[in-house]
Amino acid sequence: MGLSVPAVAVLLVALLCLDPHGRVGSAPICAHGPSGCHVPSLADLFDRVIQHSARMHSLSNDLHSEFEQYFLPSKNHIGKTYRKCHTSNILTPNGKENAQKLAREELTEVILKLLMAWRDPLFQLHQSMAHQQDFNNFSSNKALEMGDMAHELRKGVEKVAEKMRVLGMLGNSVTGLSAAEAMLPLSDSREAMSDYELLYCFRRDSNKVQNYLKILKCRIVPEHDC
């Protein structure tokens, strides 16, 4: 028996409301079916991106630890980098107090610049690990997952910025970095960096992103867990 027109309409609304991939965008939440759908609040969006950034940083920690354990037997190399991170020319606030002094627009832009800067290097890291026999598929897939997570996180932060603009909490200077992407002041050392150095730098930057998001949330919605 075919579905009636009202039944089909209800089914379509339900499918549109679902977010099966657990992404960090602004898809409606349908806790009690189509009639219960609602657009996430700004606090909800912040919670999503912060949780996502925590998972991404945890994954970078795991992969970095695996690399040290299996591929750097000499403790003299552990924790040592040989050149600057390719994101070193992106001006980032040092410490919580300095981050709190930045304007909302500036802090949001720093977060987006860091995430954008890792798009290609994380893909290159995955490619490098996938072609080396020393790395198992599990570790290589972690590198690929980090790239996907960074991409999804950037989209989520853009949704947060969009929501803040709609609510009048953010100026129009932050526009998803569509124009600023070409202006990223990246270091020329990226191509020469080893896999270990890339992991070290991404772990550092992913920690910065997570902390900056927490600081930004507390400035925007201080009544929530601050």
PDB file of C-alpha atoms in Angstrom, residues 59 63 67 86 118-150 190 193-199 202:
ATOM      1  CA  LEU A  59      43.059  12.159  17.995  1.00  0.00           C
ATOM      2  CA  LEU A  63      48.650   9.716  16.648  1.00  0.00           C
ATOM      3  CA  PHE A  67      54.580   8.084  16.246  1.00  0.00           C
ATOM      4  CA  HIS A  86      53.994  26.448   8.841  1.00  0.00           C
ATOM      5  CA  TRP A 118      45.756  22.755   7.930  1.00  0.00           C
ATOM      6  CA  ARG A 119      43.544  21.709   5.019  1.00  0.00           C
ATOM      7  CA  ASP A 120      46.327  20.725   2.618  1.00  0.00           C
ATOM      8  CA  PRO A 121      49.036  19.656   5.122  1.00  0.00           C
ATOM      9  CA  LEU A 122      46.738  17.085   6.767  1.00  0.00           C
ATOM     10  CA  PHE A 123      45.890  15.611   3.385  1.00  0.00           C
ATOM     11  CA  GLN A 124      49.608  15.476   2.545  1.00  0.00           C
ATOM     12  CA  LEU A 125      50.298  13.817   5.896  1.00  0.00           C
ATOM     13  CA  HIS A 126      47.738  11.109   5.154  1.00  0.00           C
ATOM     14  CA  GLN A 127      49.220  10.560   1.693  1.00  0.00           C
ATOM     15  CA  SER A 128      52.714  10.309   3.122  1.00  0.00           C
ATOM     16  CA  MET A 129      51.721   7.826   5.824  1.00  0.00           C
ATOM     17  CA  ALA A 130      49.655   5.743   3.406  1.00  0.00           C
ATOM     18  CA  HIS A 131      52.690   5.211   1.156  1.00  0.00           C
ATOM     19  CA  GLN A 132      55.071   4.185   3.926  1.00  0.00           C
ATOM     20  CA  GLN A 133      55.213   0.538   4.926  1.00  0.00           C
ATOM     21  CA  ASP A 134      56.163   1.489   8.488  1.00  0.00           C
ATOM     22  CA  PHE A 135      52.689   2.897   9.096  1.00  0.00           C
ATOM     23  CA  ASN A 136      49.691   0.635   9.457  1.00  0.00           C
ATOM     24  CA  ASN A 137      46.344   1.470   7.864  1.00  0.00           C
ATOM     25  CA  PHE A 138      44.902   2.382  11.240  1.00  0.00           C
ATOM     26  CA  SER A 139      47.408   5.203  11.786  1.00  0.00           C
ATOM     27  CA  SER A 140      47.058   6.390   8.211  1.00  0.00           C
ATOM     28  CA  ASN A 141      43.291   6.485   8.558  1.00  0.00           C
ATOM     29  CA  LYS A 142      43.660   8.569  11.717  1.00  0.00           C
ATOM     30  CA  ALA A 143      45.525  11.180   9.695  1.00  0.00           C
ATOM     31  CA  LEU A 144      42.721  11.181   7.121  1.00  0.00           C
ATOM     32  CA  GLU A 145      40.124  11.473   9.881  1.00  0.00           C
ATOM     33  CA  MET A 146      41.937  14.476  11.359  1.00  0.00           C
ATOM     34  CA  GLY A 147      41.726  16.216   7.986  1.00  0.00           C
ATOM     35  CA  ASP A 148      37.997  15.523   7.744  1.00  0.00           C
ATOM     36  CA  MET A 149      37.462  16.708  11.310  1.00  0.00           C
ATOM     37  CA  ALA A 150      39.370  19.948  10.712  1.00  0.00           C
ATOM     38  CA  ARG A 190      55.585  23.484   5.163  1.00  0.00           C
ATOM     39  CA  MET A 193      58.482  19.427   7.267  1.00  0.00           C
ATOM     40  CA  SER A 194      58.597  15.779   8.306  1.00  0.00           C
ATOM     41  CA  ASP A 195      55.536  13.783   9.297  1.00  0.00           C
ATOM     42  CA  TYR A 196      56.557  14.026  12.933  1.00  0.00           C
ATOM     43  CA  GLU A 197      56.886  17.796  12.758  1.00  0.00           C
ATOM     44  CA  LEU A 198      53.481  18.111  11.112  1.00  0.00           C
ATOM     45  CA  LEU A 199      51.942  16.005  13.882  1.00  0.00           C
ATOM     46  CA  PHE A 202      48.908  20.114  14.434  1.00  0.00           C
TER      47      PHE A 202
END
